[in-house]
Short mmCIF file of C-alpha atoms and ligand atoms in Angstrom, two decimals:
data_model
loop_
_atom_site.label_atom_id
_atom_site.label_comp_id
_atom_site.label_asym_id
_atom_site.label_seq_id
_atom_site.Cartn_x
_atom_site.Cartn_y
_atom_site.Cartn_z
CA MET V 1 9.75 10.41 -12.19
CA ASN V 2 8.35 8.78 -15.25
CA LEU V 3 7.02 5.36 -14.29
CA PRO V 4 4.29 3.35 -15.93
CA LEU V 5 2.11 3.68 -12.85
CA ILE V 6 -0.90 1.88 -14.26
CA PRO V 7 -0.95 -1.45 -16.12
CA PRO V 8 -2.47 -0.70 -19.50
CA VAL V 9 -5.68 -2.66 -18.92
CA LYS V 10 -8.81 -1.38 -20.61
CA ASN V 11 -12.08 -2.32 -18.91
CA GLU V 12 -15.40 -2.28 -20.72
CA SER V 13 -18.87 -3.59 -20.09
CA LEU V 14 -20.31 -5.86 -22.76
CA ASN V 15 -23.59 -7.56 -23.57
CA GLY V 16 -24.75 -10.31 -25.89
CA ASP V 17 -23.73 -13.89 -26.57
CA VAL V 18 -20.37 -14.11 -24.81
CA LEU V 19 -20.02 -17.77 -25.75
CA SER V 20 -19.74 -16.79 -29.41
CA MET V 21 -17.19 -14.02 -28.89
CA ALA V 22 -13.49 -14.50 -29.45
CA CYS V 23 -11.40 -13.99 -26.33
CA ASP V 24 -8.36 -15.54 -24.69
CA CYS V 25 -10.21 -16.55 -21.57
CA LEU V 26 -13.83 -16.56 -20.52
CA VAL V 27 -14.29 -16.54 -16.75
CA VAL V 28 -17.62 -18.07 -15.74
CA GLY V 29 -18.99 -17.85 -12.23
CA ILE V 30 -20.57 -20.92 -10.64
CA GLY V 31 -22.49 -20.36 -7.42
CA GLU V 32 -23.24 -22.57 -4.46
CA SER V 33 -27.00 -22.65 -4.86
CA GLY V 34 -26.90 -25.35 -7.52
CA ASN V 35 -28.97 -23.49 -10.08
CA LEU V 36 -26.65 -22.32 -12.81
CA SER V 37 -26.48 -18.80 -14.20
CA PRO V 38 -27.85 -18.33 -17.76
CA ILE V 39 -24.36 -18.54 -19.28
CA ALA V 40 -23.35 -21.55 -17.20
CA SER V 41 -26.63 -23.24 -18.18
CA LEU V 42 -25.95 -22.57 -21.84
CA ILE V 43 -22.50 -24.12 -21.54
CA ASP V 44 -24.07 -27.08 -19.76
CA GLU V 45 -26.71 -27.48 -22.47
CA ARG V 46 -24.29 -27.24 -25.36
CA THR V 47 -21.95 -29.79 -23.76
CA SER V 48 -24.66 -32.31 -22.85
CA GLY V 49 -24.40 -31.71 -19.13
CA TRP V 50 -20.61 -31.52 -18.84
CA LEU V 51 -20.76 -28.72 -16.25
CA THR V 52 -23.40 -30.36 -14.06
CA ASN V 53 -21.29 -33.52 -14.06
CA ALA V 54 -18.14 -31.57 -13.31
CA ILE V 55 -19.82 -29.94 -10.30
CA ALA V 56 -21.46 -33.16 -9.12
CA SER V 57 -18.17 -35.05 -9.30
CA GLY V 58 -16.27 -32.29 -7.49
CA ALA V 59 -14.02 -31.58 -10.48
CA ALA V 60 -15.47 -28.06 -10.60
CA LYS V 61 -15.96 -26.50 -7.18
CA THR V 62 -18.50 -23.82 -6.34
CA LYS V 63 -16.79 -22.72 -3.13
CA ARG V 64 -15.70 -19.09 -3.31
CA GLY V 65 -12.23 -18.71 -4.77
CA GLU V 66 -11.97 -22.21 -6.29
CA LEU V 67 -10.69 -22.03 -9.86
CA LEU V 68 -10.81 -24.57 -12.68
CA THR V 69 -9.04 -23.72 -15.94
CA LEU V 70 -9.40 -25.76 -19.10
CA PRO V 71 -9.15 -25.44 -22.87
CA THR V 72 -12.42 -24.44 -24.45
CA LEU V 73 -15.18 -27.04 -24.70
CA PRO V 74 -16.22 -28.01 -28.23
CA GLY V 75 -19.53 -26.64 -29.34
CA ILE V 76 -20.09 -23.90 -26.75
CA GLY V 77 -20.05 -21.09 -29.31
CA GLN V 78 -22.64 -20.79 -32.04
CA THR V 79 -20.36 -19.00 -34.46
CA GLY V 80 -16.84 -20.15 -35.29
CA SER V 81 -15.28 -17.95 -32.62
CA CYS V 82 -15.34 -18.52 -28.89
CA ALA V 83 -13.06 -18.38 -25.87
CA ALA V 84 -9.71 -20.15 -26.16
CA VAL V 85 -9.67 -20.99 -22.47
CA LEU V 86 -12.47 -21.33 -19.95
CA MET V 87 -12.11 -20.66 -16.28
CA PHE V 88 -14.86 -21.68 -13.89
CA VAL V 89 -14.72 -19.72 -10.69
CA GLY V 90 -16.58 -20.65 -7.54
CA THR V 91 -18.46 -17.64 -6.25
CA GLY V 92 -19.83 -19.32 -3.12
CA ASP V 93 -23.10 -18.17 -1.64
CA LEU V 94 -24.02 -15.27 -3.88
CA ALA V 95 -26.03 -13.50 -1.20
CA GLN V 96 -22.85 -13.25 0.88
CA LEU V 97 -20.80 -11.60 -1.82
CA ASP V 98 -20.08 -8.15 -0.39
CA ARG V 99 -17.66 -5.61 -1.84
CA GLY V 100 -14.65 -6.94 0.03
CA LYS V 101 -15.22 -10.53 -1.08
CA ALA V 102 -15.94 -9.50 -4.67
CA PHE V 103 -12.69 -7.50 -4.77
CA ASP V 104 -10.63 -10.41 -3.44
CA LEU V 105 -12.33 -12.93 -5.71
CA ALA V 106 -11.70 -10.96 -8.91
CA SER V 107 -8.14 -10.30 -7.83
CA THR V 108 -7.59 -14.03 -7.19
CA VAL V 109 -8.84 -14.82 -10.70
CA MET V 110 -6.65 -12.23 -12.37
CA ARG V 111 -3.58 -13.21 -10.39
CA ARG V 112 -3.97 -16.68 -11.84
CA LEU V 113 -4.59 -15.44 -15.38
CA VAL V 114 -1.68 -13.01 -15.62
CA ASP V 115 0.81 -15.88 -15.37
CA SER V 116 0.88 -15.97 -19.17
CA PRO V 117 0.21 -13.37 -21.84
CA ARG V 118 -3.48 -13.04 -22.75
CA ASN V 119 -4.87 -10.21 -24.75
CA HIS V 120 -8.56 -10.15 -23.95
CA ILE V 121 -10.34 -11.65 -20.94
CA VAL V 122 -14.10 -11.74 -20.46
CA PHE V 123 -15.85 -12.13 -17.10
CA SER V 124 -19.35 -13.54 -17.05
CA LEU V 125 -20.14 -13.95 -13.40
CA GLY V 126 -23.80 -14.49 -14.03
CA THR V 127 -24.64 -12.84 -10.77
CA PRO V 128 -27.25 -10.15 -10.80
CA CYS V 129 -25.08 -8.23 -8.34
CA SER V 130 -25.50 -4.61 -7.31
CA PRO V 131 -23.52 -1.84 -9.04
CA GLU V 132 -21.47 -1.46 -5.84
CA VAL V 133 -20.41 -5.11 -5.97
CA GLN V 134 -19.73 -4.86 -9.73
CA GLU V 135 -17.47 -1.90 -8.99
CA ALA V 136 -15.54 -3.98 -6.45
CA PHE V 137 -15.15 -6.85 -8.94
CA VAL V 138 -13.62 -4.52 -11.51
CA ALA V 139 -11.33 -2.81 -8.98
CA GLY V 140 -10.14 -6.17 -7.65
CA ALA V 141 -9.40 -7.53 -11.12
CA ILE V 142 -7.25 -4.50 -11.84
CA ALA V 143 -5.42 -4.86 -8.53
CA GLY V 144 -4.75 -8.49 -9.45
CA CYS V 145 -2.93 -7.30 -12.59
CA ALA V 146 -0.09 -5.70 -10.61
CA GLY V 147 2.41 -6.87 -8.03
CA GLN V 148 5.80 -6.17 -6.64
CA SER V 149 7.92 -7.84 -9.35
CA ASN V 150 8.36 -4.58 -11.22
CA TYR V 151 12.08 -5.04 -11.75
CA PHE V 152 12.14 -8.62 -13.05
CA SER V 153 14.08 -8.64 -16.35
CA ASP V 154 11.74 -11.40 -17.40
CA PRO V 155 8.24 -10.22 -16.43
CA ALA V 156 6.29 -12.54 -14.12
CA ILE V 157 3.01 -10.70 -14.59
CA HIS V 158 1.37 -10.20 -17.98
CA PRO V 159 -1.57 -7.82 -17.65
CA PRO V 160 -4.13 -8.27 -20.44
CA ALA V 161 -4.86 -5.46 -22.88
CA SER V 162 -8.54 -5.53 -22.03
CA ILE V 163 -11.15 -7.06 -19.75
CA GLY V 164 -14.78 -7.30 -20.79
CA TRP V 165 -17.51 -7.39 -18.13
CA HIS V 166 -20.58 -9.25 -19.29
CA ASP V 167 -23.84 -7.65 -18.13
CA PHE V 168 -22.09 -5.11 -15.90
CA SER V 169 -23.26 -1.52 -15.91
CA PRO V 170 -20.89 0.81 -17.80
CA SER V 171 -20.80 3.25 -14.90
CA ALA V 172 -19.88 0.52 -12.39
CA VAL V 173 -17.06 -0.55 -14.71
CA ALA V 174 -15.87 3.05 -15.00
CA LEU V 175 -15.95 3.62 -11.24
CA GLY V 176 -14.28 0.30 -10.48
CA THR V 177 -11.54 1.17 -12.96
CA MET V 178 -10.90 4.48 -11.20
CA ILE V 179 -10.52 2.70 -7.86
CA GLY V 180 -8.45 -0.23 -9.16
CA ASP V 181 -6.08 1.97 -11.14
CA SER V 182 -5.62 4.29 -8.17
CA ILE V 183 -4.85 1.38 -5.84
CA ASN V 184 -2.19 0.33 -8.31
CA VAL V 185 -0.74 3.85 -8.42
CA THR V 186 -0.44 3.77 -4.63
CA ARG V 187 1.04 0.26 -4.61
CA ARG V 188 3.49 1.05 -7.38
CA LEU V 189 4.86 4.04 -5.48
CA VAL V 190 5.16 2.06 -2.24
CA ASN V 191 6.88 -0.82 -4.07
CA GLU V 192 9.39 1.48 -5.77
CA PRO V 193 12.86 1.08 -4.28
CA PRO V 194 14.17 3.97 -2.21
CA ASN V 195 16.93 4.80 -4.69
CA VAL V 196 14.19 5.55 -7.22
CA LEU V 197 11.56 6.99 -4.93
CA TYR V 198 12.68 9.83 -2.65
CA PRO V 199 10.93 13.06 -1.63
CA GLU V 200 11.60 14.92 -4.86
CA SER V 201 10.70 12.02 -7.16
CA PHE V 202 7.56 11.29 -5.12
CA ALA V 203 6.60 14.95 -5.54
CA ASP V 204 7.21 14.67 -9.31
CA ALA V 205 5.03 11.56 -9.48
CA ALA V 206 2.32 13.30 -7.44
CA ALA V 207 2.43 16.27 -9.83
CA ALA V 208 2.14 13.94 -12.84
CA VAL V 209 -0.81 12.07 -11.32
CA GLY V 210 -2.42 15.31 -10.16
CA ASN V 211 -2.13 16.92 -13.59
CA GLU V 212 -3.52 13.83 -15.29
CA VAL V 213 -6.72 13.89 -13.25
CA GLY V 214 -7.17 17.62 -12.67
CA LEU V 215 -6.03 18.07 -9.08
CA SER V 216 -4.34 21.31 -8.17
CA VAL V 217 -0.79 20.53 -7.05
CA GLU V 218 1.40 22.67 -4.83
CA ILE V 219 4.91 21.55 -3.88
CA TRP V 220 6.92 23.08 -1.07
CA ASP V 221 10.65 22.56 -1.57
CA GLU V 222 13.22 22.96 1.21
CA THR V 223 13.38 26.75 0.74
CA ARG V 224 9.63 27.08 1.07
CA LEU V 225 9.56 24.65 4.01
CA ASP V 226 12.11 26.85 5.74
CA ALA V 227 10.14 30.00 4.98
CA GLU V 228 7.02 28.30 6.35
CA GLY V 229 8.74 27.35 9.60
CA CYS V 230 8.50 23.60 8.94
CA ARG V 231 11.52 22.93 11.12
CA ALA V 232 10.30 19.49 12.18
CA ILE V 233 10.11 18.13 8.62
CA LEU V 234 13.46 19.73 7.83
CA ALA V 235 15.06 18.19 10.95
CA VAL V 236 14.03 14.66 9.96
CA GLY V 237 15.29 15.17 6.42
CA ALA V 238 18.48 17.01 7.38
CA ALA V 239 20.88 14.07 6.98
CA SER V 240 19.71 13.07 3.53
CA ILE V 241 21.15 14.25 0.22
CA ARG V 242 17.50 14.10 -0.90
CA PRO V 243 15.80 17.19 0.58
CA PRO V 244 12.27 17.03 2.02
CA ARG V 245 9.11 18.10 0.25
CA LEU V 246 5.51 18.84 1.16
CA VAL V 247 2.95 18.06 -1.52
CA ILE V 248 -0.47 19.72 -1.28
CA LEU V 249 -3.19 18.37 -3.56
CA ARG V 250 -6.57 20.02 -3.85
CA HIS V 251 -9.86 18.71 -5.20
CA TYR V 252 -12.56 21.36 -4.94
CA GLY V 253 -15.73 19.63 -6.10
CA ALA V 254 -18.09 21.72 -3.94
CA PRO V 255 -18.54 25.49 -3.53
CA SER V 256 -15.40 27.05 -2.11
CA THR V 257 -17.36 28.14 0.97
CA GLN V 258 -17.53 24.50 2.12
CA ALA V 259 -14.76 23.63 4.59
CA PRO V 260 -12.50 20.94 3.11
CA VAL V 261 -11.66 17.54 4.51
CA ALA V 262 -7.91 17.14 5.00
CA LEU V 263 -6.12 13.86 4.26
CA VAL V 264 -2.59 13.75 5.66
CA GLY V 265 0.01 11.11 4.81
CA LYS V 266 3.35 10.14 6.33
CA GLY V 267 5.83 10.05 3.47
CA VAL V 268 9.15 8.87 4.86
CA THR V 269 10.62 7.50 1.64
CA PHE V 270 13.20 5.53 3.59
CA ASP V 271 13.47 5.10 7.35
CA SER V 272 16.94 4.03 8.45
CA GLY V 273 16.07 5.09 11.99
CA GLY V 274 18.61 7.91 11.77
CA LEU V 275 21.20 7.98 14.58
CA SER V 276 18.90 5.63 16.53
CA ILE V 277 19.66 3.29 13.67
CA LYS V 278 17.52 0.25 12.94
CA PRO V 279 19.06 -3.23 12.70
CA THR V 280 19.05 -4.77 9.21
CA ASP V 281 15.88 -6.79 9.81
CA GLY V 282 13.98 -3.72 10.88
CA MET V 283 15.27 -1.61 7.99
CA THR V 284 14.76 -4.04 5.09
CA ASP V 285 11.23 -2.97 4.17
CA MET V 286 11.50 0.67 5.19
CA LYS V 287 10.86 1.87 1.64
CA CYS V 288 7.24 1.30 2.64
CA ASP V 289 7.33 4.12 5.17
CA MET V 290 5.72 6.48 2.66
CA ALA V 291 2.60 4.33 2.26
CA GLY V 292 0.42 6.90 4.06
CA ALA V 293 1.41 9.60 1.58
CA ALA V 294 0.97 7.26 -1.40
CA THR V 295 -2.52 6.33 -0.16
CA VAL V 296 -3.47 9.98 0.15
CA LEU V 297 -2.32 10.50 -3.45
CA GLY V 298 -4.28 7.44 -4.66
CA ALA V 299 -7.44 8.53 -2.84
CA MET V 300 -7.14 12.07 -4.23
CA ARG V 301 -6.71 10.62 -7.72
CA THR V 302 -9.89 8.56 -7.33
CA ILE V 303 -12.11 11.35 -6.05
CA ALA V 304 -10.87 13.73 -8.74
CA LEU V 305 -11.78 11.21 -11.45
CA MET V 306 -15.13 10.59 -9.79
CA LYS V 307 -15.68 14.34 -9.58
CA LEU V 308 -17.03 13.91 -6.06
CA PRO V 309 -18.96 17.01 -4.95
CA ILE V 310 -16.78 17.65 -1.90
CA ASN V 311 -13.71 19.72 -1.09
CA VAL V 312 -10.64 17.75 -0.08
CA VAL V 313 -7.07 18.79 0.50
CA GLY V 314 -4.42 16.07 0.53
CA LEU V 315 -1.06 16.67 2.21
CA CYS V 316 1.99 14.41 1.83
CA GLY V 317 4.89 15.06 4.19
CA LEU V 318 8.01 13.71 2.47
CA ALA V 319 11.44 13.17 4.00
CA GLU V 320 14.18 10.57 4.05
CA ASN V 321 15.41 9.60 7.54
CA MET V 322 19.17 9.11 7.14
CA ILE V 323 22.49 9.54 8.91
CA SER V 324 25.21 12.15 8.39
CA GLY V 325 27.00 14.96 10.19
CA ALA V 326 23.82 16.95 9.65
CA SER V 327 21.54 14.39 11.36
CA TYR V 328 19.05 15.57 13.90
CA LYS V 329 20.21 14.27 17.24
CA LEU V 330 19.02 12.84 20.52
CA GLY V 331 18.52 15.78 22.84
CA ASP V 332 17.77 18.25 20.05
CA VAL V 333 14.84 20.52 20.69
CA ILE V 334 12.87 21.54 17.63
CA GLU V 335 10.26 24.24 17.52
CA SER V 336 7.54 22.90 15.27
CA ARG V 337 5.70 25.10 12.78
CA GLN V 338 2.78 25.32 15.20
CA GLY V 339 5.07 26.52 18.00
CA THR V 340 5.02 23.42 20.21
CA THR V 341 8.60 22.48 21.10
CA ILE V 342 9.69 18.87 20.65
CA GLU V 343 12.55 17.15 22.43
CA ILE V 344 14.02 14.40 20.25
CA LEU V 345 14.86 11.30 22.27
CA ASN V 346 14.76 8.77 19.46
CA THR V 347 15.41 9.69 15.83
CA ASP V 348 13.54 6.54 14.77
CA ALA V 349 10.29 8.07 16.03
CA GLU V 350 10.48 10.39 13.01
CA GLY V 351 7.02 9.95 11.54
CA ARG V 352 5.27 11.89 14.28
CA VAL V 353 7.88 14.66 13.95
CA VAL V 354 7.19 15.01 10.22
CA LEU V 355 3.42 14.87 10.81
CA ALA V 356 3.62 17.59 13.48
CA ASP V 357 4.27 20.16 10.75
CA VAL V 358 2.01 18.59 8.14
CA LEU V 359 -0.96 18.49 10.53
CA ASP V 360 -0.35 22.16 11.31
CA VAL V 361 -0.51 23.03 7.61
CA ALA V 362 -3.69 20.94 7.40
CA VAL V 363 -5.26 22.88 10.30
CA GLN V 364 -4.41 26.14 8.58
CA ASN V 365 -6.78 25.07 5.78
CA LYS V 366 -9.66 25.23 8.33
CA PRO V 367 -10.81 21.67 7.62
CA SER V 368 -14.05 20.13 8.91
CA ALA V 369 -12.14 16.88 9.57
CA ILE V 370 -8.61 15.53 9.36
CA VAL V 371 -7.71 11.92 8.62
CA ASP V 372 -4.06 10.97 8.73
CA LEU V 373 -2.49 7.74 7.52
CA ALA V 374 0.92 6.65 8.73
CA THR V 375 3.11 3.58 8.99
CA LEU V 376 3.78 4.95 12.43
CA THR V 377 4.56 2.28 15.01
CA GLY V 378 5.74 -1.29 15.37
CA ALA V 379 3.71 -1.20 18.59
CA CYS V 380 0.48 -1.09 16.59
CA MET V 381 1.52 -4.32 14.87
CA VAL V 382 2.35 -5.91 18.23
CA GLY V 383 -1.12 -4.99 19.48
CA LEU V 384 -3.28 -5.70 16.43
CA GLY V 385 -1.22 -7.96 14.20
CA ARG V 386 -0.09 -7.40 10.65
CA ASP V 387 -3.51 -7.15 9.02
CA VAL V 388 -5.45 -4.67 11.13
CA VAL V 389 -5.34 -0.88 10.99
CA GLY V 390 -5.27 0.93 14.34
CA LEU V 391 -7.62 3.90 14.62
CA MET V 392 -7.19 6.67 17.17
CA THR V 393 -9.33 9.76 17.40
CA ASN V 394 -10.41 12.87 19.25
CA SER V 395 -13.92 12.53 17.80
CA GLU V 396 -16.00 9.41 18.36
CA SER V 397 -18.56 10.46 15.75
CA LEU V 398 -15.94 10.94 13.02
CA CYS V 399 -14.32 7.65 13.98
CA SER V 400 -17.60 5.79 13.69
CA GLU V 401 -18.07 7.21 10.18
CA ILE V 402 -14.68 5.77 9.25
CA ILE V 403 -15.41 2.43 10.91
CA ALA V 404 -18.68 2.16 8.96
CA ALA V 405 -16.90 2.87 5.66
CA ALA V 406 -14.17 0.34 6.47
CA LYS V 407 -16.81 -2.26 7.24
CA GLN V 408 -18.44 -1.66 3.87
CA GLU V 409 -15.12 -2.37 2.16
CA SER V 410 -14.13 -5.23 4.52
CA GLU V 411 -10.90 -3.49 5.45
CA PRO V 412 -10.16 -4.53 9.04
CA VAL V 413 -9.78 -1.65 11.49
CA TRP V 414 -9.80 -1.49 15.27
CA GLN V 415 -10.04 1.53 17.51
CA LEU V 416 -7.53 2.05 20.32
CA PRO V 417 -8.30 4.25 23.36
CA MET V 418 -6.97 7.77 23.78
CA PHE V 419 -7.30 8.22 27.57
CA GLU V 420 -5.78 11.41 28.89
CA MET V 421 -3.30 9.51 31.05
CA TYR V 422 -1.41 8.36 27.97
CA GLY V 423 -0.55 12.02 27.39
CA GLU V 424 1.61 11.95 30.53
CA HIS V 425 4.04 9.68 28.74
CA ILE V 426 5.15 12.28 26.22
CA LYS V 427 5.86 15.07 28.74
CA SER V 428 9.44 16.29 28.43
CA LYS V 429 11.63 17.84 31.10
CA VAL V 430 13.04 20.41 28.72
CA ALA V 431 10.40 21.05 26.05
CA ASP V 432 6.62 20.92 25.59
CA ILE V 433 6.70 17.27 24.52
CA LYS V 434 9.17 14.55 23.63
CA ASN V 435 8.99 12.28 20.60
CA THR V 436 8.92 8.93 22.45
CA GLY V 437 6.84 7.56 25.27
CA ASP V 438 8.38 6.86 28.70
CA ALA V 439 8.41 3.16 27.95
CA ARG V 440 7.45 1.06 24.98
CA TRP V 441 4.07 0.21 26.51
CA GLY V 442 1.15 1.61 24.55
CA GLY V 443 3.50 2.87 21.84
CA ALA V 444 0.82 3.23 19.18
CA ILE V 445 -1.26 5.36 21.51
CA THR V 446 1.51 7.57 22.87
CA ALA V 447 2.42 8.30 19.22
CA ALA V 448 -1.21 9.29 18.56
CA LYS V 449 -1.20 11.45 21.70
CA PHE V 450 1.77 13.26 20.21
CA LEU V 451 -0.11 13.84 16.93
CA GLU V 452 -3.20 15.04 18.79
CA ARG V 453 -1.20 18.06 19.97
CA PHE V 454 -1.11 19.33 16.39
CA VAL V 455 -4.73 19.01 15.26
CA ASP V 456 -6.18 21.77 17.39
CA ASP V 457 -9.91 21.19 17.90
CA VAL V 458 -10.50 19.70 14.47
CA PRO V 459 -12.26 16.30 14.48
CA TRP V 460 -9.46 13.92 13.60
CA VAL V 461 -8.82 10.24 13.01
CA HIS V 462 -5.35 8.76 12.94
CA MET V 463 -4.84 5.49 11.04
CA ASP V 464 -1.73 3.53 11.99
CA ILE V 465 -1.21 1.36 8.89
CA ALA V 466 2.27 0.04 9.84
CA GLY V 467 1.10 -3.58 9.59
CA PRO V 468 -1.34 -3.81 6.68
CA ALA V 469 0.31 -1.32 4.29
CA PHE V 470 3.02 -3.76 3.29
CA ALA V 471 2.63 -7.54 3.24
CA GLU V 472 5.46 -9.91 4.02
CA SER V 473 4.01 -12.85 2.11
CA PRO V 474 1.56 -13.27 -0.76
CA LYS V 475 -2.05 -14.47 -0.48
CA PRO V 476 -4.20 -15.90 -3.29
CA HIS V 477 -5.81 -12.50 -3.79
CA ARG V 478 -2.74 -10.30 -3.58
CA ASP V 479 0.98 -10.26 -4.07
CA ALA V 480 3.30 -9.54 -1.17
CA GLY V 481 4.52 -5.96 -0.90
CA ALA V 482 2.34 -2.87 -1.04
CA THR V 483 -1.38 -3.42 -0.51
CA GLY V 484 -3.01 0.00 -0.93
CA VAL V 485 -4.90 -0.58 2.31
CA MET V 486 -7.46 2.07 3.32
CA LEU V 487 -7.76 3.67 -0.12
CA ARG V 488 -11.16 2.05 -0.66
CA THR V 489 -12.27 3.00 2.84
CA LEU V 490 -11.24 6.63 2.34
CA VAL V 491 -13.06 6.86 -0.98
CA SER V 492 -16.19 5.22 0.46
CA TRP V 493 -16.17 7.56 3.42
CA LEU V 494 -15.71 10.64 1.23
CA LYS V 495 -18.53 9.45 -1.04
CA ILE V 496 -20.88 9.18 1.94
CA ARG V 497 -19.73 12.54 3.25
CA ALA V 498 -20.22 14.17 -0.15
CA ALA V 499 -23.79 12.86 -0.24
CA SER V 500 -24.72 14.13 3.22
N1 BES Q 601 8.37 3.44 10.33
C1 BES Q 601 8.48 2.95 11.65
C2 BES Q 601 7.30 2.04 12.07
C3 BES Q 601 7.13 0.77 11.29
C4 BES Q 601 7.65 -0.42 11.76
C5 BES Q 601 6.42 0.75 10.10
C6 BES Q 601 7.48 -1.59 11.05
C7 BES Q 601 6.24 -0.43 9.39
C8 BES Q 601 6.76 -1.59 9.87
C9 BES Q 601 8.55 4.10 12.63
O1 BES Q 601 9.15 5.25 12.15
C10 BES Q 601 9.34 3.66 13.80
O2 BES Q 601 10.51 3.40 13.63
N2 BES Q 601 8.72 3.59 14.97
C11 BES Q 601 9.38 3.19 16.16
C12 BES Q 601 9.00 4.15 17.24
C13 BES Q 601 9.81 4.01 18.50
C14 BES Q 601 11.25 4.41 18.23
C15 BES Q 601 9.21 4.91 19.55
C16 BES Q 601 8.93 1.77 16.50
O3 BES Q 601 7.77 1.43 16.25
O4 BES Q 601 9.75 0.99 16.95
MN1 MN Q 602 11.25 5.22 12.38
ZN1 ZN Q 603 9.12 5.53 10.13
#
């Protein structure tokens, strides 16, 4: 698949007199404290107090996320050239600006600015913020340059050619670009329609991304999957004319003696429900059912570019859940790669069946930890809502590492319990386990209990991203559609792990 995965935005740090530089828009931060940043003060001085008046009268608001756009003010530049348009952006209380807020703020700004073509945009936030927060600003701005309207004949989004970051550190700009671009790669793949994105074309895209950034890429086609005993993946994909794939990405940034971390993603490129078919309403957005796999790819892309000193293997289990004479059926018993036998009682509980084999391949890599990401259950959305990721684990210490990283990035996560009694619900009368719980109660957890059977004793965290991976409606800081949720958390966590 040959898609323009990344909007062609070039990010660079810049210094000097930004008021006397030509650009299409200069974005100036105004904080809540009342004392203006050096650039805002200069504007104020050169316009005889226009900005102070604007703030005092409420025409310009300092509350975080408030935007005021206007044609340039006469006399702000000292040479002939200056910004064509000014945008004042409220940054709120600067001390409160963490990475999550910085990301959303920059994305909000860019989402407003991409409504018309602009070549060069300069940000002068005037905040002496930490490199980590600078990084988040840059990543958020890039995320704001992409959305789900990829197939409009008349483009709705016009990404600029370049963004300049006044007084930002070059390395923060570089790192933020890696994260922002990777989020957009993930979102683009999730937003692709299922006639374009299917297991084979996902694998092609993964190979292209992997080659670009220096990941090793291994692809198991249906013949290899069969030879490897991946009968569970093959069963889910059996009814599709698009055969399944397993993509294995490797980043070995540490000595090969170090056990790798495994990232595992559910990559159901379309989930019709199979013979347990979904109604139209439930099927409409089921192109998003490969978000876990796309997030694994995006995270692997980021850490490869960052050259993180850690070993990570990323596994994407890809299948299309369809209907035909070859469908896997209710009552089928499948022997998974690991040997555990699975009775199929609902073909719409396909994600856990795919992951059974992928987790087994992950375990074979002798990892020190496994994290899987899956749009696994509607039950998780019932329990936690659309915006919160459900975490389930067999290792409290690993889970608290993940929770800490998520907190740093302001990505909302909540842990659900994994009491032994939930395991009772997946006992089958004819096989080792069945692929649905006895009742719908606790559906997110019974699904995780199923997965737990395939991770051996490896510390493992399961992320159910069914709600937050794909947004129904837009917000000021992001378009509807794919969100790239958890990519920043994964990268943060791996960074911390690489340093310890
Ligand atoms: N892909 C769905 C879960 C899902 C639902 C993701 C909504 C995103 C938004 C999954 O394969 C599924 O169908 N799960 C079933 C499981 C049930 C049959 C045990 C569900 O949640 O209803
Ligand atoms: Mn399903
Ligand atoms: Zn599914």
